[in-house]
Amino acid sequence: MDITRFIVTQRDKALLVGDYGLYRKQLSRRLLVVRKKLKYSTKGRKYTTPIPVTAEDIASNHEFIHLLLLTAERAWALAMHMKSTYATDSSAQGTTGSTKRHIVSKLQKASIYAARLVNLLQEKDKSGASTESIIEARAYQQSLQGAIKFEKKDWEHCLQSYSETWLLYTALARSASTKQDDVFKDLLASTIDPSMRYAAYQLKLPRTISIETVVARYLQQADNPYVAEVLKSIPNLMQEPGATAKNTATGESTDVPKAITWRSRKVNLEDAATAQALASVSAAEGKLTTFLAANLELDRRAKAAAFDGVLISSQDAVDAVKTAIDELTAEGVAQGDPRMQSLQITRTAVNYNLVEWRVGRNRVLCGDQDGATFETESGKKPRKPQADGKPPVVHEESTGRKLTRLKDRVALYDSTLQSLDSVQEFPGVAADRAFVSELEAKKAYFSSLRCLTLARSHTLHGNRRNSLALLARAAELSARSMSSLRAGESTTEGVPKLEVQPAQVQSLQDLLERSVLQFRALVELDDLNSAAAKDKDKTVKAVPMIERMNEYPPEGVDLKNLVTYPPKLQPVPVKPIFLDVAWNYIEYPGRPKKGALGASDWKAEEAASKTEGKKEAKKSWFGFGR
């Protein structure tokens, strides 16, 4: 006998495509079919006393339960249709007295049929109904009673009826299967909880109290066998938040906190949603700590992925506090009200906790020592073996890959510094000078790491002078941070968050001092080499360009050193082979030695050369001339 599922299914099918008027028409047609099927229809006159349904009828056929439920739902649908019609009609003056009485009358009719069903099911010997079916029928009947009191604006009795409904449906949800559990939870979230919240608001109850507290306050336990039966099976069903362990969103059981501490202040958690969200954060933190302690060999990306759960829970807590503050602001509560002050302190605490986990995740992604060390990663081994059978060659990490990794680290440091800047905007932080001093020291520490990473990127580009300047700036920031954190608190080692240990700052300071000395020496060597190169260039450039025509200066021609001006007296080479008058009197290597020739010898030799020239001359190409 799935009474609740039958009702919810009928409503969802009709309201999905129409309104309450269409739902009432569908119920009328369905009721006519059921009556004909059960031979329960009355013929003859229009107004005839209906045949009463008995417990034996229910035992013989469960359609009699549907008959009573459909009759009650038709009356309820008519009441809701009239209420929604007047609520959406802008021309009307609201729900009048006669209409209000008509709505209450239809709700009372639905409640009468629901109560009749409960009385019939209580006769277990005749009806054969189970305890769960009786509790479902009782919860349905009490929900209709709560709707009647809601329309009459009898808020106290309305909360009494709805409290019993909430208790019964919650008990059914805990003991039912997964599919049935969803039905009960949807009914509670869509109908029961909003009505209880509005009735509690009309009774001037604080919005921060939980539904469990309202139920425990207004539930009538005396002479109520249904409540006694439920509490007997689930004793802790009505206990307030913080009195027992509750299930978080992940299904784990954890204690709901009653107070939260921020710096030297401790405030009580009056908002149930905020307390439950903080309980979820505590459960996620414990889960993360256990995971990291059991998986020390994981890479940094896998460890950073484990932070997602605690980050989501922390963000939910921030949203819950903001919602509570918005509700008090909408009610006109002043900022000086104690409730508003407590929520503002809670807001600062949960926001700072969220920033801590974000920074902790960034520190895990940066690597060992918050990214102070930078080790070269080896390349990936080829999957396929080489054809010659030799072991695969693993190439060293390229410069582009190193620069990409350094760029990612700089982005993480920028995110961390931005988060630290946002902390100073939280309520009450600017007035706490000691806390602001701690934030500035932590900001200097991460800024020093950022400068160190930028210096390494300049080193890969070959700009050692820029690297030295950045390293000097990093050493200055690290020294400032160390002086502020030296007297600070020392926390235990565990999951990295925003705490910075003095030992970490000292290690970074030592690394930076060694790096500064190293790069000073390198820059000095570069300066010496540059000066020597410049001296050499000056020596070469002292020779005029006209005397270095066989050279091509890569830096360009010095137009101021083309020739020597004014000219100096110096020997100029001429053509000795053709113009030297002592040609015949100089012995050259490879030439036989000859004496001096006289004038007669010159003439004889000249005549012999002419005769040979005549013999060798030809008149034409083919041996005959003109």
XYZ file of C-alpha atoms in Angstrom:
626
model
C 0.000 0.000 0.000
C 2.225 2.814 -1.258
C -0.061 5.642 -0.168
C 2.476 8.449 -0.371
C 3.884 7.302 -3.703
C 0.351 7.064 -5.139
C -0.470 10.643 -4.085
C 2.847 12.166 -5.213
C 2.695 10.364 -8.572
C -0.825 11.638 -9.275
C 0.160 15.200 -8.438
C 3.352 15.188 -10.471
C 1.693 13.815 -13.592
C -1.020 16.455 -13.573
C 0.990 19.483 -12.448
C 3.679 18.697 -15.020
C 1.360 19.654 -17.881
C -1.277 21.771 -16.191
C -2.519 23.366 -12.992
C -4.688 22.329 -10.062
C -7.832 22.678 -12.169
C -6.574 20.089 -14.635
C -5.541 17.891 -11.711
C -9.085 18.029 -10.314
C -10.567 17.026 -13.679
C -8.193 14.084 -13.976
C -9.091 12.979 -10.460
C -12.790 13.104 -11.309
C -12.299 10.894 -14.356
C -10.062 8.508 -12.438
C -12.560 8.391 -9.563
C -15.353 7.487 -11.976
C -13.284 4.622 -13.401
C -12.484 3.270 -9.921
C -16.127 3.430 -8.854
C -17.260 1.530 -11.908
C -14.522 -1.018 -11.385
C -15.551 -1.547 -7.765
C -19.283 -1.321 -8.607
C -19.491 1.471 -6.119
C -21.324 3.982 -8.288
C -24.808 5.119 -7.172
C -27.599 5.329 -9.732
C -30.783 7.276 -9.567
C -30.981 10.566 -7.797
C -28.040 12.996 -7.882
C -27.605 13.340 -4.131
C -27.425 9.878 -2.644
C -25.710 8.777 0.537
C -22.590 6.888 -0.588
C -22.023 3.330 0.493
C -19.480 3.344 3.354
C -16.166 1.602 2.786
C -15.336 -1.060 5.370
C -12.090 -2.649 6.514
C -13.148 -5.897 4.875
C -13.438 -4.074 1.541
C -9.865 -2.840 1.903
C -8.619 -6.336 2.724
C -10.369 -7.746 -0.349
C -9.263 -5.043 -2.791
C -6.754 -2.208 -2.301
C -8.599 -0.107 -4.866
C -10.874 0.992 -2.012
C -7.852 2.806 -0.550
C -7.433 4.586 -3.888
C -11.127 5.450 -3.799
C -10.758 7.307 -0.512
C -7.463 8.912 -1.543
C -8.829 10.134 -4.881
C -11.871 11.656 -3.161
C -9.652 13.473 -0.653
C -7.260 14.630 -3.373
C -10.101 15.985 -5.513
C -11.274 18.186 -2.655
C -7.708 19.292 -1.953
C -7.108 20.083 -5.649
C -10.234 22.266 -5.768
C -9.059 24.202 -2.717
C -5.606 24.725 -4.203
C -7.112 25.754 -7.544
C -9.211 28.481 -5.923
C -6.263 29.651 -3.851
C -3.898 29.865 -6.835
C -6.532 31.588 -8.965
C -7.011 34.418 -6.498
C -3.293 34.633 -5.860
C -2.459 35.232 -9.551
C -5.425 37.481 -10.368
C -4.164 41.057 -10.160
C -7.612 42.594 -10.725
C -9.149 40.927 -7.671
C -8.879 42.362 -4.213
C -7.458 39.180 -2.750
C -9.149 36.210 -1.217
C -12.499 37.269 0.194
C -14.191 35.821 3.255
C -16.538 33.539 1.321
C -13.717 32.224 -0.833
C -11.551 31.615 2.224
C -14.392 29.677 3.833
C -14.868 27.672 0.661
C -11.169 26.765 0.571
C -11.205 25.713 4.242
C -14.379 23.690 3.620
C -12.763 21.693 0.827
C -9.650 21.089 2.901
C -11.812 19.849 5.774
C -13.593 17.480 3.394
C -10.247 16.089 2.244
C -9.163 15.709 5.875
C -12.368 13.808 6.715
C -11.743 11.225 3.993
C -8.083 10.906 5.053
C -9.121 10.392 8.698
C -11.671 7.773 7.595
C -8.869 5.920 5.794
C -6.705 6.024 8.920
C -9.498 4.595 11.071
C -10.099 1.764 8.620
C -6.428 0.864 8.375
C -6.104 0.759 12.159
C -8.270 -2.363 12.171
C -5.353 -4.566 11.255
C -7.202 -7.797 11.833
C -9.833 -6.898 9.236
C -7.894 -4.677 6.793
C -4.544 -6.481 6.903
C -2.686 -3.114 6.759
C 0.928 -2.816 7.822
C 2.301 -0.309 10.323
C 4.034 1.639 7.569
C 0.755 2.061 5.675
C -1.012 3.321 8.790
C 1.791 5.825 9.461
C 1.675 7.026 5.823
C -2.084 7.564 6.035
C -1.699 9.394 9.358
C 1.001 11.648 7.923
C -1.206 12.478 4.951
C -4.143 13.272 7.208
C -2.020 15.519 9.447
C -0.647 17.380 6.415
C -4.217 18.244 5.456
C -4.906 19.346 9.020
C -1.855 21.585 8.875
C -3.105 23.104 5.614
C -6.446 23.891 7.259
C -4.770 25.634 10.187
C -2.496 27.439 7.731
C -5.473 28.923 5.899
C -7.082 29.890 9.187
C -3.783 31.491 10.282
C -3.763 29.422 13.426
C 0.010 29.207 13.421
C 0.555 27.323 16.648
C -1.807 24.467 15.781
C -0.459 24.573 12.249
C 3.042 23.868 13.586
C 1.683 21.092 15.789
C 0.117 19.281 12.813
C 3.043 19.837 10.515
C 5.491 18.745 13.229
C 3.800 15.383 13.445
C 3.765 15.154 9.643
C 7.476 15.955 9.492
C 8.276 13.369 12.157
C 6.309 10.602 10.444
C 7.653 11.283 6.958
C 11.244 11.565 8.245
C 10.918 8.225 10.002
C 9.497 6.653 6.846
C 12.336 8.118 4.784
C 14.961 6.577 7.052
C 13.378 3.137 7.042
C 12.342 3.011 3.372
C 14.266 1.939 0.283
C 16.181 4.359 -1.933
C 13.316 5.090 -4.381
C 10.740 5.520 -1.600
C 13.236 7.626 0.325
C 13.364 10.147 -2.520
C 9.571 10.441 -2.493
C 9.446 11.315 1.195
C 12.368 13.748 0.965
C 10.837 15.576 -2.007
C 7.514 15.893 -0.197
C 9.231 17.280 2.899
C 11.365 19.737 0.942
C 8.590 21.017 -1.349
C 5.596 21.261 1.011
C 6.196 20.564 4.691
C 9.426 22.483 5.382
C 8.374 25.778 3.672
C 5.035 25.766 5.474
C 6.716 25.171 8.822
C 9.230 27.921 8.177
C 6.495 30.422 7.341
C 4.414 29.481 10.392
C 7.503 29.778 12.605
C 8.180 33.208 11.107
C 4.652 34.313 11.923
C 5.206 33.186 15.499
C 8.326 35.403 15.677
C 10.660 32.440 15.976
C 14.269 33.070 14.880
C 15.034 31.844 11.401
C 18.291 30.420 12.619
C 16.688 27.621 14.607
C 16.450 24.281 12.858
C 13.405 22.297 11.853
C 14.293 19.665 14.446
C 14.103 22.305 17.177
C 10.676 23.456 15.994
C 9.417 19.878 15.876
C 10.745 19.131 19.362
C 9.038 22.253 20.691
C 5.590 21.904 19.104
C 5.079 18.171 18.706
C 2.243 16.792 20.827
C 3.570 13.515 22.206
C 0.920 12.874 24.824
C -1.718 10.303 23.855
C -0.343 9.954 20.340
C 0.325 6.288 19.502
C 1.801 7.144 16.110
C 4.513 9.378 17.554
C 5.224 6.847 20.291
C 5.622 4.091 17.709
C 8.046 6.151 15.643
C 10.137 7.331 18.597
C 10.302 3.780 19.858
C 11.995 2.638 16.658
C 14.113 5.817 16.132
C 14.764 7.414 19.549
C 17.048 10.248 18.355
C 14.777 11.449 15.572
C 13.837 14.731 17.287
C 17.118 15.663 18.913
C 18.442 19.132 18.162
C 21.539 19.766 16.036
C 24.690 19.427 18.083
C 23.151 16.942 20.538
C 24.014 13.978 18.354
C 25.981 13.048 15.303
C 24.424 13.836 11.933
C 25.127 12.615 8.457
C 27.014 14.919 6.140
C 26.539 15.260 2.389
C 29.011 12.432 1.843
C 27.096 10.096 4.133
C 29.627 10.179 6.968
C 28.596 10.758 10.554
C 30.094 13.733 12.330
C 29.333 15.947 15.320
C 27.660 19.242 14.494
C 29.554 22.093 16.204
C 27.760 24.484 18.508
C 30.364 27.277 18.426
C 33.233 28.546 16.315
C 36.431 30.282 17.400
C 38.145 33.045 15.439
C 41.373 34.417 16.903
C 40.449 35.235 20.524
C 36.678 35.307 20.010
C 34.229 32.458 20.360
C 30.671 32.761 19.042
C 27.753 30.369 19.136
C 26.347 28.943 15.926
C 22.662 29.774 15.928
C 22.097 29.015 12.262
C 21.490 25.295 11.691
C 22.552 25.393 8.036
C 25.880 26.990 8.956
C 26.513 24.453 11.703
C 25.779 21.563 9.366
C 28.036 23.055 6.677
C 30.885 23.394 9.189
C 30.359 19.774 10.199
C 30.761 18.792 6.551
C 33.976 20.828 6.398
C 35.355 19.008 9.435
C 34.520 15.642 7.894
C 36.176 16.611 4.596
C 39.294 17.828 6.415
C 39.638 14.547 8.285
C 39.196 12.593 5.085
C 41.863 14.671 3.316
C 44.341 14.279 6.166
C 43.885 10.518 6.191
C 44.261 10.287 2.417
C 47.477 12.313 2.291
C 48.998 10.406 5.211
C 48.286 7.069 3.511
C 49.490 8.129 0.027
C 52.813 9.861 0.499
C 54.209 8.621 -2.834
C 51.554 10.251 -5.008
C 52.550 13.013 -7.382
C 51.566 16.572 -6.628
C 48.701 16.647 -9.121
C 46.975 13.674 -7.477
C 47.453 15.230 -4.047
C 46.041 18.550 -5.239
C 42.978 16.784 -6.657
C 42.223 15.450 -3.157
C 41.627 19.054 -1.999
C 38.449 19.367 -4.098
C 36.187 17.881 -1.427
C 37.277 20.210 1.356
C 37.198 23.223 -0.986
C 33.606 22.473 -2.001
C 32.550 21.993 1.630
C 34.252 25.244 2.651
C 32.516 27.132 -0.144
C 29.170 25.699 0.987
C 29.868 26.984 4.498
C 30.648 30.454 3.121
C 27.384 30.435 1.150
C 25.401 29.318 4.208
C 26.747 32.182 6.326
C 26.061 34.691 3.564
C 22.483 33.430 3.259
C 21.940 33.826 7.006
C 23.288 37.392 6.905
C 21.057 38.261 3.940
C 18.010 36.948 5.777
C 18.725 39.097 8.830
C 19.372 42.117 6.605
C 16.036 41.561 4.845
C 14.314 41.518 8.234
C 15.800 44.922 9.040
C 18.268 43.769 11.695
C 20.912 46.429 12.402
C 24.606 45.768 12.012
C 25.141 46.333 15.724
C 22.752 43.544 16.690
C 24.503 40.660 18.537
C 23.153 38.136 16.028
C 24.578 40.111 13.123
C 27.919 40.551 14.906
C 28.164 36.812 15.542
C 27.424 36.057 11.897
C 30.050 38.563 10.748
C 32.692 36.869 12.903
C 31.586 33.495 11.575
C 31.793 34.855 8.044
C 35.382 35.982 8.572
C 36.330 32.606 10.052
C 34.832 30.485 7.261
C 36.200 32.756 4.520
C 39.680 32.615 5.983
C 39.406 28.834 6.245
C 38.513 28.685 2.547
C 41.529 30.875 1.683
C 43.770 28.593 3.738
C 42.733 25.513 1.787
C 43.140 27.300 -1.545
C 46.644 28.375 -0.626
C 47.421 24.865 0.632
C 46.386 23.383 -2.693
C 48.598 25.872 -4.537
C 51.546 24.987 -2.321
C 51.110 21.299 -3.094
C 51.072 22.051 -6.824
C 54.266 24.126 -6.532
C 56.222 21.101 -5.315
C 58.706 20.525 -2.532
C 59.555 23.455 -0.267
C 56.772 25.530 -1.853
C 58.631 25.584 -5.179
C 61.970 26.809 -3.809
C 63.708 23.916 -5.595
C 63.472 23.377 -9.319
C 64.553 19.979 -10.595
C 64.728 18.968 -14.226
C 62.163 16.395 -15.195
C 63.199 13.530 -17.425
C 61.391 13.008 -20.680
C 58.975 10.190 -21.326
C 60.373 6.862 -22.417
C 59.195 5.659 -25.822
C 56.611 2.914 -25.589
C 57.854 0.898 -28.553
C 61.341 -0.674 -28.410
C 63.903 0.474 -30.902
C 64.517 -1.594 -34.025
C 68.225 -2.109 -33.336
C 67.520 -3.520 -29.883
C 69.314 -0.739 -28.033
C 67.817 0.684 -24.854
C 65.571 3.704 -25.459
C 67.164 7.090 -25.105
C 65.476 9.439 -22.630
C 65.960 13.014 -23.737
C 66.522 15.838 -21.302
C 63.727 18.277 -20.641
C 63.666 21.062 -23.194
C 64.005 24.739 -22.334
C 60.480 25.461 -23.529
C 59.083 22.846 -21.176
C 61.030 24.324 -18.266
C 59.727 27.793 -19.041
C 56.156 26.438 -19.139
C 56.549 24.880 -15.699
C 57.960 28.109 -14.310
C 55.091 30.061 -15.842
C 52.579 27.766 -14.112
C 54.318 28.331 -10.785
C 54.175 32.091 -11.226
C 50.430 31.789 -11.853
C 50.043 29.798 -8.617
C 51.985 32.414 -6.661
C 49.835 35.171 -8.171
C 46.695 33.303 -7.067
C 48.107 32.917 -3.557
C 48.986 36.610 -3.293
C 45.542 37.564 -4.565
C 43.934 35.362 -1.903
C 46.056 37.002 0.798
C 44.983 40.441 -0.414
C 41.328 39.402 -0.184
C 41.746 38.427 3.486
C 42.286 42.068 4.465
C 38.797 42.860 3.148
C 37.073 40.488 5.601
C 35.103 42.062 8.470
C 37.255 42.874 11.487
C 40.621 42.057 9.901
C 41.851 45.600 9.286
C 41.531 46.455 12.986
C 43.672 43.486 14.084
C 47.215 44.835 13.665
C 48.958 41.651 14.777
C 47.000 39.607 12.260
C 47.685 42.107 9.472
C 51.409 41.921 10.300
C 51.289 38.127 9.965
C 49.545 38.445 6.619
C 52.201 40.872 5.361
C 54.968 38.468 6.407
C 53.298 35.567 4.592
C 52.750 37.771 1.571
C 56.465 38.673 1.571
C 57.360 34.972 1.744
C 55.307 34.039 -1.320
C 56.442 37.173 -3.166
C 60.028 36.058 -2.553
C 59.244 32.661 -4.085
C 57.661 34.397 -7.066
C 60.783 36.510 -7.647
C 62.935 33.385 -7.380
C 60.859 31.662 -10.060
C 61.079 34.682 -12.366
C 64.844 34.794 -11.856
C 65.111 31.178 -12.995
C 63.144 31.939 -16.139
C 65.500 34.856 -16.945
C 68.438 32.528 -16.399
C 67.072 30.138 -19.023
C 66.851 33.090 -21.417
C 70.464 34.041 -20.648
C 69.667 37.300 -18.834
C 71.867 36.850 -15.792
C 71.796 40.516 -14.840
C 67.986 40.458 -14.587
C 68.224 37.227 -12.606
C 70.605 38.851 -10.139
C 68.240 41.789 -9.626
C 65.281 39.465 -9.008
C 67.292 37.290 -6.635
C 68.368 40.329 -4.658
C 64.722 41.418 -4.397
C 63.712 37.915 -3.324
C 66.411 37.893 -0.624
C 65.148 41.239 0.653
C 61.539 39.985 0.868
C 62.623 36.746 2.509
C 64.601 38.620 5.159
C 61.564 40.798 5.882
C 59.350 37.732 6.226
C 61.838 35.938 8.479
C 62.070 38.888 10.847
C 58.273 38.938 11.234
C 57.696 35.195 11.518
C 60.611 34.432 13.811
C 58.490 35.133 16.890
C 55.315 33.718 15.381
C 53.458 30.606 16.324
C 54.773 27.231 15.225
C 52.200 24.750 14.006
C 52.564 21.049 13.589
C 53.485 19.560 10.289
C 50.570 18.107 8.366
C 48.367 19.135 5.489
C 49.818 22.351 4.002
C 47.638 25.400 4.526
C 48.569 29.041 5.026
C 50.919 28.613 7.980
C 54.571 29.367 7.184
C 57.208 27.905 9.474
C 60.320 29.946 10.398
C 62.441 26.974 9.315
C 60.967 27.199 5.816
C 61.767 30.892 5.585
C 65.295 30.267 6.867
C 65.870 27.563 4.258
C 64.659 29.913 1.526
C 66.888 32.711 2.835
C 69.984 30.478 2.739
C 69.181 29.395 -0.809
C 68.726 32.982 -1.945
C 71.969 34.158 -0.339
C 73.930 31.430 -2.129
C 72.187 32.221 -5.394
C 72.908 35.941 -5.066
C 76.617 35.279 -4.521
C 76.728 32.861 -7.434
C 75.044 35.233 -9.854
C 77.153 38.153 -8.736
C 80.214 36.175 -9.742
C 78.624 35.165 -13.047
C 77.612 38.729 -13.843
C 81.129 39.913 -12.967
C 82.615 37.345 -15.355
C 80.215 38.455 -18.054
C 81.288 42.066 -17.496
C 84.990 41.137 -17.741
C 84.429 39.171 -20.938
C 82.433 42.000 -22.393
C 85.138 44.541 -21.527
C 87.841 42.363 -23.151
C 85.744 42.010 -26.271
C 85.251 45.742 -26.441
C 89.041 46.366 -26.144
C 89.670 43.929 -28.947
C 87.099 45.643 -31.099
C 88.708 48.987 -30.429
C 92.145 47.654 -31.531
C 90.714 46.240 -34.721
C 88.775 49.358 -35.467
C 91.961 51.526 -35.165
C 93.061 50.353 -38.642
C 91.238 52.338 -41.364
C 88.659 50.570 -43.447
C 90.590 51.116 -46.654
C 93.323 48.845 -45.314
C 90.820 46.109 -44.297
C 88.923 45.676 -47.515
C 89.120 41.893 -47.201
C 87.052 41.945 -43.939
C 83.300 42.198 -43.499
C 82.402 43.847 -40.185
C 79.229 42.188 -38.793
C 78.390 45.198 -36.654
C 78.569 47.548 -39.636
C 81.110 49.908 -41.143
C 82.561 52.689 -39.023
C 82.093 55.672 -41.321
C 84.407 57.738 -39.162
C 87.382 55.461 -39.828
C 87.414 54.957 -43.589
C 90.841 56.481 -44.359
C 93.707 58.086 -42.444
C 93.216 61.831 -42.439
C 95.293 63.885 -42.656
C 97.420 61.534 -44.739
C 100.829 60.504 -43.438
C 104.061 60.052 -45.374
C 104.420 56.307 -46.019
C 105.595 54.088 -48.882
C 102.995 53.258 -51.464
C 103.411 50.026 -53.521
C 103.376 50.322 -57.338
C 103.680 47.784 -60.202
C 107.370 46.744 -60.186
C 107.098 44.068 -62.878
C 106.056 46.453 -65.617
C 107.526 49.790 -64.563
C 110.813 48.882 -62.902
C 113.680 50.038 -65.169
C 115.982 47.528 -63.567
C 113.910 44.530 -64.829
C 116.776 43.082 -66.814
C 119.253 43.635 -64.048
C 117.421 41.971 -61.158
C 117.743 38.306 -60.491
C 114.353 36.742 -59.604
C 113.930 33.261 -58.160
C 113.701 30.629 -60.951
C 115.180 32.817 -63.650
C 118.608 31.884 -65.155
C 121.360 34.434 -64.766
C 122.197 36.437 -67.889
C 124.697 39.163 -68.570
C 123.989 42.587 -69.741
C 122.978 42.976 -73.382
C 124.378 45.646 -75.685
C 122.581 47.721 -78.264
C 123.538 45.421 -81.188
C 122.228 42.410 -79.290
C 118.884 44.104 -78.736
C 118.492 44.769 -82.468
C 119.408 41.198 -83.483
C 116.978 39.737 -80.997
C 114.220 42.051 -82.153
C 114.760 41.072 -85.829
C 114.617 37.344 -84.959
C 111.334 37.779 -83.118
C 109.797 39.541 -86.108
C 110.848 36.729 -88.505
C 109.247 34.078 -86.294
C 106.087 36.108 -86.065
C 105.844 36.250 -89.865
C 106.293 32.517 -90.293
C 103.615 31.668 -87.835
C 101.053 34.101 -89.224
C 98.174 32.716 -91.302
C 96.080 34.539 -93.829
C 92.898 32.662 -93.264
C 91.362 29.759 -91.442
C 91.858 27.089 -94.118
C 95.383 27.891 -95.282
C 94.611 29.908 -98.363
C 94.298 33.611 -98.341
C 93.099 36.354 -100.495
